[in-house]
GROMACS .gro file of C-alpha atoms in nm:
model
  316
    1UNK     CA    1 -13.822   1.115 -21.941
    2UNK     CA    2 -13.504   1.248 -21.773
    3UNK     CA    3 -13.395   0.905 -21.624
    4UNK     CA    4 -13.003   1.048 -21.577
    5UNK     CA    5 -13.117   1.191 -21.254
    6UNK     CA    6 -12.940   0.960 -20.958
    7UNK     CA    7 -13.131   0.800 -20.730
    8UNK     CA    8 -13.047   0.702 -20.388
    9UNK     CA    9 -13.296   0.468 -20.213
   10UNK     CA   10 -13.324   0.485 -19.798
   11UNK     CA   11 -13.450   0.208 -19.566
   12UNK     CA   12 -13.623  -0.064 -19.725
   13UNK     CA   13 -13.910  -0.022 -19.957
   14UNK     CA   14 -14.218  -0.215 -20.005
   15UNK     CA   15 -14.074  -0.456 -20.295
   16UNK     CA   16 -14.286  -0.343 -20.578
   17UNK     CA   17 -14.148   0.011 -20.531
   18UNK     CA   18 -13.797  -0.085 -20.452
   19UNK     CA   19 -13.768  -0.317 -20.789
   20UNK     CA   20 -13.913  -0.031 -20.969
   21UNK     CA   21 -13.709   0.231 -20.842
   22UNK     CA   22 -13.387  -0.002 -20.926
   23UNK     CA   23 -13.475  -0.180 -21.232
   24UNK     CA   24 -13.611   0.160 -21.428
   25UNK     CA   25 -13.389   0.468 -21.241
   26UNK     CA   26 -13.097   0.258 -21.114
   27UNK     CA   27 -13.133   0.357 -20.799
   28UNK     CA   28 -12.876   0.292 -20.555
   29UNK     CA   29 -12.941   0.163 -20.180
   30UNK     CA   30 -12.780   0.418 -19.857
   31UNK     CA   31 -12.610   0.150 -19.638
   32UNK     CA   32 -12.756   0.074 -19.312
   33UNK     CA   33 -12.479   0.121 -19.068
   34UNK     CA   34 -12.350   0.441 -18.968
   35UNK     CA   35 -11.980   0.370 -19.047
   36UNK     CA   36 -12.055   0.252 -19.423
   37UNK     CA   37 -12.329   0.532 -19.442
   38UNK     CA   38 -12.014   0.799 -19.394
   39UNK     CA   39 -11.807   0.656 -19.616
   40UNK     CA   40 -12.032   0.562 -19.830
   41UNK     CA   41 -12.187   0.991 -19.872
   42UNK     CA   42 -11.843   1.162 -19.840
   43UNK     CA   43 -11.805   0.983 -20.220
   44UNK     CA   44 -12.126   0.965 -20.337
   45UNK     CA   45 -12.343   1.228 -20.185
   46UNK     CA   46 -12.274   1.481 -20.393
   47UNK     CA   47 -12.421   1.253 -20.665
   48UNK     CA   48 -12.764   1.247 -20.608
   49UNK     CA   49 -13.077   1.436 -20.695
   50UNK     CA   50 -13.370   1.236 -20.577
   51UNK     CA   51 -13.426   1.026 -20.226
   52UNK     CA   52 -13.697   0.732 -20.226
   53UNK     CA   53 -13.780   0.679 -19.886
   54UNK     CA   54 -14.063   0.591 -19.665
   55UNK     CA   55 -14.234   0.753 -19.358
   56UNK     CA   56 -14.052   0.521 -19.084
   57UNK     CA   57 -13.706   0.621 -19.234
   58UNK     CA   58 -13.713   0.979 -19.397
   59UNK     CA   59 -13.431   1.205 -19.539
   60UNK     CA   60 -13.304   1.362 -19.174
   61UNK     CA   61 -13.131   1.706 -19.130
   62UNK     CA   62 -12.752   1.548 -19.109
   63UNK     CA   63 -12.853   1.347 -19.437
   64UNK     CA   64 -12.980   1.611 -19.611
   65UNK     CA   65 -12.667   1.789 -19.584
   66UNK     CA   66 -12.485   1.543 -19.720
   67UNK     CA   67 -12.685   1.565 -20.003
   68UNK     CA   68 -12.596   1.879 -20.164
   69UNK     CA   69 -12.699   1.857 -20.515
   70UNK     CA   70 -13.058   1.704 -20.359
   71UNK     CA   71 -13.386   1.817 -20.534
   72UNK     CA   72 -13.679   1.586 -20.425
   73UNK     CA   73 -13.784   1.350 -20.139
   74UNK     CA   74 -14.052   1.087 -20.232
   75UNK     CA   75 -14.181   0.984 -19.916
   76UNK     CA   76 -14.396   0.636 -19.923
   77UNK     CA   77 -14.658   0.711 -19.624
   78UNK     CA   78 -14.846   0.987 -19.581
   79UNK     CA   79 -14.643   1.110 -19.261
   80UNK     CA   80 -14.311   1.313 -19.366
   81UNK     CA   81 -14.221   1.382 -19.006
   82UNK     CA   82 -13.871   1.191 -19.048
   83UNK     CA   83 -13.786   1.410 -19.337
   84UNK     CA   84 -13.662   1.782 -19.212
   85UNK     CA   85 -13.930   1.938 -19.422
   86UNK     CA   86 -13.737   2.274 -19.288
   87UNK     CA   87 -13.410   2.228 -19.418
   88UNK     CA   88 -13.611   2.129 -19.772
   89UNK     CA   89 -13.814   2.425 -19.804
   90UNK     CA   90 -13.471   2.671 -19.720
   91UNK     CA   91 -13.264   2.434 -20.032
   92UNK     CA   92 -13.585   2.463 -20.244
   93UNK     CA   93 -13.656   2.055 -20.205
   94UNK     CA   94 -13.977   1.922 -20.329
   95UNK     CA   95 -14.102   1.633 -20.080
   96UNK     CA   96 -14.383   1.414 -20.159
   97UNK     CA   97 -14.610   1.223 -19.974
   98UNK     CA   98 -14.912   0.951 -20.025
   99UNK     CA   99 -15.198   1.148 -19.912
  100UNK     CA  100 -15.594   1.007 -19.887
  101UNK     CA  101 -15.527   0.658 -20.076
  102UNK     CA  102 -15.494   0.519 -19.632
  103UNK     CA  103 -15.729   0.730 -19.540
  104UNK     CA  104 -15.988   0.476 -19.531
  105UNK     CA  105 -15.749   0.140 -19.367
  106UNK     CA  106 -15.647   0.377 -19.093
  107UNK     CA  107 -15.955   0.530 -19.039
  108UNK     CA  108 -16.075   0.130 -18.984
  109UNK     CA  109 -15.758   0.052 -18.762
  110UNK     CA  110 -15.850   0.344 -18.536
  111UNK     CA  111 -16.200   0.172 -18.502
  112UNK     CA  112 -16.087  -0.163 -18.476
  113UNK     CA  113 -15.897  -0.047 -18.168
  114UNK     CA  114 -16.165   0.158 -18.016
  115UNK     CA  115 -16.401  -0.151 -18.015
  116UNK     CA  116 -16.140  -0.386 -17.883
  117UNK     CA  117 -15.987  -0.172 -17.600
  118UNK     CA  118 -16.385  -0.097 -17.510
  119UNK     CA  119 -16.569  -0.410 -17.583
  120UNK     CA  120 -16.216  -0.624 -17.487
  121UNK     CA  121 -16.193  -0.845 -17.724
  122UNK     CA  122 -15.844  -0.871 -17.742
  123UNK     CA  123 -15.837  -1.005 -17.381
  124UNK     CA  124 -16.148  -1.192 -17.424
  125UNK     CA  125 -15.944  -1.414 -17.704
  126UNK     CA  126 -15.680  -1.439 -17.515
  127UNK     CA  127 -15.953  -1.558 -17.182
  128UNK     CA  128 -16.075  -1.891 -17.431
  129UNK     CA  129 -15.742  -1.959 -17.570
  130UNK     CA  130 -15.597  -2.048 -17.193
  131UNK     CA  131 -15.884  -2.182 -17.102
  132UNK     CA  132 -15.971  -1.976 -16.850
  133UNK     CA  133 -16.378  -1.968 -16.976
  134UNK     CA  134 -16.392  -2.321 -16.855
  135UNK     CA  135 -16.212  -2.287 -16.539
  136UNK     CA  136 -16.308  -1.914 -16.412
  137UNK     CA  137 -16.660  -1.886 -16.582
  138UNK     CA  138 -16.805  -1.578 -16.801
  139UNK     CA  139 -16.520  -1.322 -16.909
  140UNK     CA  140 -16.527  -0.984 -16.693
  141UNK     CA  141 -16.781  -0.705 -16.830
  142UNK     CA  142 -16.678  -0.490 -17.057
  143UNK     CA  143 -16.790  -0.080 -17.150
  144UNK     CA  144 -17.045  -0.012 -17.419
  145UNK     CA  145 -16.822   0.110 -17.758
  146UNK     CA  146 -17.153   0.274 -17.892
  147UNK     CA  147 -17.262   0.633 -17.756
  148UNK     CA  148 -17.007   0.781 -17.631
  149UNK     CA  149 -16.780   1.150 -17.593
  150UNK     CA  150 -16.514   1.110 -17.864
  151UNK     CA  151 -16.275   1.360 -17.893
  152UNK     CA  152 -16.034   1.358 -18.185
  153UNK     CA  153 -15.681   1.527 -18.170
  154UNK     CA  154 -15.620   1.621 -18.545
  155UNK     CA  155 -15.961   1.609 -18.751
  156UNK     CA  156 -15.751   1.645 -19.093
  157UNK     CA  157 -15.794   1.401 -19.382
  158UNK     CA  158 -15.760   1.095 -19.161
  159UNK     CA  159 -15.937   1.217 -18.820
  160UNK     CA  160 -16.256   1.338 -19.072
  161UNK     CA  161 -16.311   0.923 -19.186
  162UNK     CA  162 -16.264   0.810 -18.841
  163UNK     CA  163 -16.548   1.059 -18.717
  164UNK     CA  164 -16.784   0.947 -18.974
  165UNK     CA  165 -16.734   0.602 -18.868
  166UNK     CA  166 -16.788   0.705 -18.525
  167UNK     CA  167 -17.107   0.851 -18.608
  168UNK     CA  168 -17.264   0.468 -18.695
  169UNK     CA  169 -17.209   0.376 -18.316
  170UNK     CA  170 -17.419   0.736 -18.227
  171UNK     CA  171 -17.136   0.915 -18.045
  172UNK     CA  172 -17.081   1.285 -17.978
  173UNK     CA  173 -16.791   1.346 -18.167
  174UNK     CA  174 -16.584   1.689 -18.054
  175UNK     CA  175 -16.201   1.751 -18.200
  176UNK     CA  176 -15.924   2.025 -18.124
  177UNK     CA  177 -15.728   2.116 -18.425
  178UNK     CA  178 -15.466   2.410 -18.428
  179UNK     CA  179 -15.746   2.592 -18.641
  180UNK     CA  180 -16.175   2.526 -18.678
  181UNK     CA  181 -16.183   2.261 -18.932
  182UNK     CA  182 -16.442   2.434 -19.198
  183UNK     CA  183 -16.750   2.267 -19.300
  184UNK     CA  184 -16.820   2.018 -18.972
  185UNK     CA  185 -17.069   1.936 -18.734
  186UNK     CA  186 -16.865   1.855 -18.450
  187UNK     CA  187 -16.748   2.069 -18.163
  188UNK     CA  188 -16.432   2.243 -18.144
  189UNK     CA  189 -16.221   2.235 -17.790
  190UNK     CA  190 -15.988   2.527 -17.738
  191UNK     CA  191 -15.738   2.307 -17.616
  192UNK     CA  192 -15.582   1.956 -17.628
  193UNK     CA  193 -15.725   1.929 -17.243
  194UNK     CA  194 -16.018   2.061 -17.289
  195UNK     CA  195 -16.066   1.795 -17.546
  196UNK     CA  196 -15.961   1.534 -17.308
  197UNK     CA  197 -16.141   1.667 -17.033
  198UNK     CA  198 -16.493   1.611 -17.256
  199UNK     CA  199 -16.433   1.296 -17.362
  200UNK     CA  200 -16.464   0.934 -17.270
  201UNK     CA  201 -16.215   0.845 -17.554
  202UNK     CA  202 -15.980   1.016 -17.697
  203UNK     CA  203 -15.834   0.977 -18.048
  204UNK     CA  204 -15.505   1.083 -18.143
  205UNK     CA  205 -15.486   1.159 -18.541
  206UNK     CA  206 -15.257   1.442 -18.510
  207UNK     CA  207 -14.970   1.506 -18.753
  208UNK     CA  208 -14.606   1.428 -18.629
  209UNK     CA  209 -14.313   1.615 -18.636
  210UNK     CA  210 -14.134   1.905 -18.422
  211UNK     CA  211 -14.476   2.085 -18.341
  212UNK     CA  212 -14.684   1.811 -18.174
  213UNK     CA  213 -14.407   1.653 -17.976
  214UNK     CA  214 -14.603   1.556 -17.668
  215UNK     CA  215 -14.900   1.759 -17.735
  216UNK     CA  216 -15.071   1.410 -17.501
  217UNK     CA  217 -14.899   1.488 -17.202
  218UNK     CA  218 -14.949   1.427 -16.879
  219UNK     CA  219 -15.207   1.688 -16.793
  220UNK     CA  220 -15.400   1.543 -17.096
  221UNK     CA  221 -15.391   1.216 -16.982
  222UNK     CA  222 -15.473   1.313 -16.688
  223UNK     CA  223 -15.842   1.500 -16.773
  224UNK     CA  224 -15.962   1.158 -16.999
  225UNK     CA  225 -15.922   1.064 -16.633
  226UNK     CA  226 -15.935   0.673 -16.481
  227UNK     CA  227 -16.298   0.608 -16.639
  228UNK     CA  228 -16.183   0.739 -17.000
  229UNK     CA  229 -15.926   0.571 -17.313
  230UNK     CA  230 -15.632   0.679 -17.519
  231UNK     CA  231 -15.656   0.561 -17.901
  232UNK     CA  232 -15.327   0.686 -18.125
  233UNK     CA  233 -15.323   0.600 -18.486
  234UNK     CA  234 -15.100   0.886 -18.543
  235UNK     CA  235 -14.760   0.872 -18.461
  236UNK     CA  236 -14.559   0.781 -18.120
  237UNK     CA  237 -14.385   1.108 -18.060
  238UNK     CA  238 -14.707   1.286 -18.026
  239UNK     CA  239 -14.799   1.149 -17.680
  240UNK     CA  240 -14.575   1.135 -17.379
  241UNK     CA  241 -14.554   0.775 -17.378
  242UNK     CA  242 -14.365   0.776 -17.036
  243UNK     CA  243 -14.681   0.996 -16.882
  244UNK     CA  244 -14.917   0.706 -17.054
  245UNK     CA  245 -14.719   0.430 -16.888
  246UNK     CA  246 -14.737   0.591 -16.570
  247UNK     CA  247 -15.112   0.638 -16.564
  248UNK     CA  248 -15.221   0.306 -16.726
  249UNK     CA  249 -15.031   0.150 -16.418
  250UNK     CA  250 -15.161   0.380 -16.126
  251UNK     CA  251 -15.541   0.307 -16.256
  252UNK     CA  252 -15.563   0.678 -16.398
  253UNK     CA  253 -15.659   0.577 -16.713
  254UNK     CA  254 -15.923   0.287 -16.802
  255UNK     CA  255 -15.642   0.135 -17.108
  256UNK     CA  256 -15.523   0.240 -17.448
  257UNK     CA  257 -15.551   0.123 -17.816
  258UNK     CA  258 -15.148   0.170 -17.979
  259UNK     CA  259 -15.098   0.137 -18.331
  260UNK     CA  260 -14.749   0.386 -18.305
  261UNK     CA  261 -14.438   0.393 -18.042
  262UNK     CA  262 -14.191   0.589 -17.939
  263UNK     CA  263 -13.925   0.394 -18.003
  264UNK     CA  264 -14.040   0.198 -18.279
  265UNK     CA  265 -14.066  -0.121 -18.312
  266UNK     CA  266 -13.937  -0.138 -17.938
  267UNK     CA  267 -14.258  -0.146 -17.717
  268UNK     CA  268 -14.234  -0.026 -17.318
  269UNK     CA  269 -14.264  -0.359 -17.125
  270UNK     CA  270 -14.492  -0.263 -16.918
  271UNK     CA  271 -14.748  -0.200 -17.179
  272UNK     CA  272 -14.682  -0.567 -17.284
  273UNK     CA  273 -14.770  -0.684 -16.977
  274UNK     CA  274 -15.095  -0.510 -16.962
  275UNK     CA  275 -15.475  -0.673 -17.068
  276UNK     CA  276 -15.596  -0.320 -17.067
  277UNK     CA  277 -15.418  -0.225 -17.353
  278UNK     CA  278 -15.425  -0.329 -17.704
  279UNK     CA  279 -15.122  -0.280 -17.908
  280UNK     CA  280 -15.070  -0.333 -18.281
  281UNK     CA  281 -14.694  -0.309 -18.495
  282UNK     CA  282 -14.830   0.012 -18.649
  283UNK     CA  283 -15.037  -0.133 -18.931
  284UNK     CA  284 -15.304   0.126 -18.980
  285UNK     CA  285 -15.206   0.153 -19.342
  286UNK     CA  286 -15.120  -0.237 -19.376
  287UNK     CA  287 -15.350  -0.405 -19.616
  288UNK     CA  288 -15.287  -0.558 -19.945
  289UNK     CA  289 -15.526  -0.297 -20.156
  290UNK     CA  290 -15.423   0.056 -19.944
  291UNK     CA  291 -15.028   0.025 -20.000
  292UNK     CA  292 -15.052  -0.120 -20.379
  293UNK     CA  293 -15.231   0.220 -20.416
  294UNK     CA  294 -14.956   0.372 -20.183
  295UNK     CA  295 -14.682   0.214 -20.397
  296UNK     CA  296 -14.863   0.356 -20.729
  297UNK     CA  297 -14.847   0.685 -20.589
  298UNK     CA  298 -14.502   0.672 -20.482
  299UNK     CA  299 -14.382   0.626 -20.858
  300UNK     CA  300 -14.609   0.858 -21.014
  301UNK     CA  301 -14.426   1.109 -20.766
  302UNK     CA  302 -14.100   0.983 -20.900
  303UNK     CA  303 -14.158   0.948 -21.200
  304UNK     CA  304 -14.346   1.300 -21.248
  305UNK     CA  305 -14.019   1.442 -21.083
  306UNK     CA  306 -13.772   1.289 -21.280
  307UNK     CA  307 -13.994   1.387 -21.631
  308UNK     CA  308 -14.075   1.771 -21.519
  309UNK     CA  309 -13.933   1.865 -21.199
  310UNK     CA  310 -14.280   1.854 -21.031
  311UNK     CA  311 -14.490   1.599 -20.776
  312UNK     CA  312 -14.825   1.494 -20.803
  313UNK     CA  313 -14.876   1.527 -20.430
  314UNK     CA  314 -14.622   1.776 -20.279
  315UNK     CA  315 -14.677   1.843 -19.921
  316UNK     CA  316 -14.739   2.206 -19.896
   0.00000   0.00000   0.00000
């Protein structure tokens, strides 16, 4: 094993990867402020060969340059949509990412929201805990989770396990992809809003990056219309968050299930304020069993790099 190549470590990394990637390639840690960050590449940039990094933080484009001699991105998470995959493919940079071990946890996050923003069990805690049960009476009715139009933006590895969960509570499951996803029984929309327009919930499971940048936008929002739901496990730039806002508040849209943000970790204050909406500080991955196997990945990425020049799971 080559272990001479440098390593430079950014954002923090779940602590079984980050004392690995220290203790064994003596990996050194990108500063967080933007002032020590400049210094800190003019003199060392040049030095490094391989970036550990995760999917909230990424190697960006004005990073990248400043690595010159850079050969490989291991990416913990299986989005790479901080990391300008562009820029890597024109340098000849291998990224990596941790494909199909969360396949499973986020599959279950997506349907953990789906049954609390429909069933309302979120508020319904939150209706005993102040008491209200005992001063107001029963809790408000809810709508039936089971049977309905789901419509899933993005049936790739991810979207696939959340429609084969879906098919236990007997719903119609339909999807839009950029492509027909080979080998399925579910219906393919045309379009994003034709997608919407056919469904009572809609699941966002999309990739992120450049290309689905608002793909939700208003006019999707819009045809779910003010009897359907929003669900987005994916990531926060792919729906106009703005546009959701604005239609959660005028009634337009019966509430929302948030694992991702635009502006993460901030959250818009008016979804805080809403019952209607059940928001979560994107966990879909987070459970003790899906990122040990994450982490496990992540250094057989590295340390297949650093021994051949290759990685297990590249993203093509």
């Amino acid at each position: 094993m080559n272990n001479n190549l440098a390593v430079l470590q950014v954002g923090p990394l779940m602590q079984t990867v980050q004392d690995t990637v220290v203790d064994e390639y003596g990996a050194v840690r990108l500063p967080d402020s933007a002032a020590e960050q400049a210094s800190f590449l003019e003199r060392h940039g040049s030095t490094f060969e391989v970036a550990v990094t995760s999917g909230r933080f990424g190697v960006g484009s004005e990073l990248m340059r400043a690595l010159p001699n850079l050969r490989a991105v291991v990416n913990f998470g299986v989005g790479y949509d901080t990391t300008d995959t562009r820029q890597a493919a024109e340098r000849g940079i291998s990224v990596s990412n941790t494909p199909d071990v969360l396949n499973d946890c986020v599959a279950d996050t997506a349907i953990a929201l789906y049954v609390d923003v429909l069933r309302r069990t979120s508020a319904a805690d939150r209706y005993v805990r102040r008491g209200d049960w005992t001063r107001k009476g029963n809790f408000p009715l809810a709508t039936k989770a089971s049977g309905k139009r789901v419509g899933i933006l993005g049936l790739g590895r991810i979207g696939k396990v959340i429609a084969r969960r879906l098919e236990g509570f007997d719903c119609t499951i339909s999807y839009h992809n950029r492509n027909k996803a080979a080998g399925v029984p579910y219906e393919y929309a045309s379009s994003p809003v034709e997608l919407a327009r056919n469904s009572d919930v809609l699941i966002v499971a999309a990739a992120g990056g450049p290309e689905s940048v608002h793909v939700v936008d208003s006019e999707v929002i819009a045809a779910i219309g003010p009897d359907g739901y929003l669900i987005n496990i994916a990531r926060g730039s792919v729906v106009d968050e703005q546009a959701l806002v604005a239609a959660l508040l005028a009634g337009e849209l019966a509430g929302a299930g948030l694992d991702v943000y635009a502006d993460e970790p901030k959250v818009a204050q008016d979804l805080l304020a809403m019952d209607n909406v059940v928001l979560l500080p994107h966990l879909g991955s987070g459970t003790h069993e899906t990122r040990a196997a994450m982490a496990e990945l992540t250094l057989a990425n590295l340390a297949q790099f650093v021994a051949d020049g290759t990685l297990v799971t590249p993203v093509s």
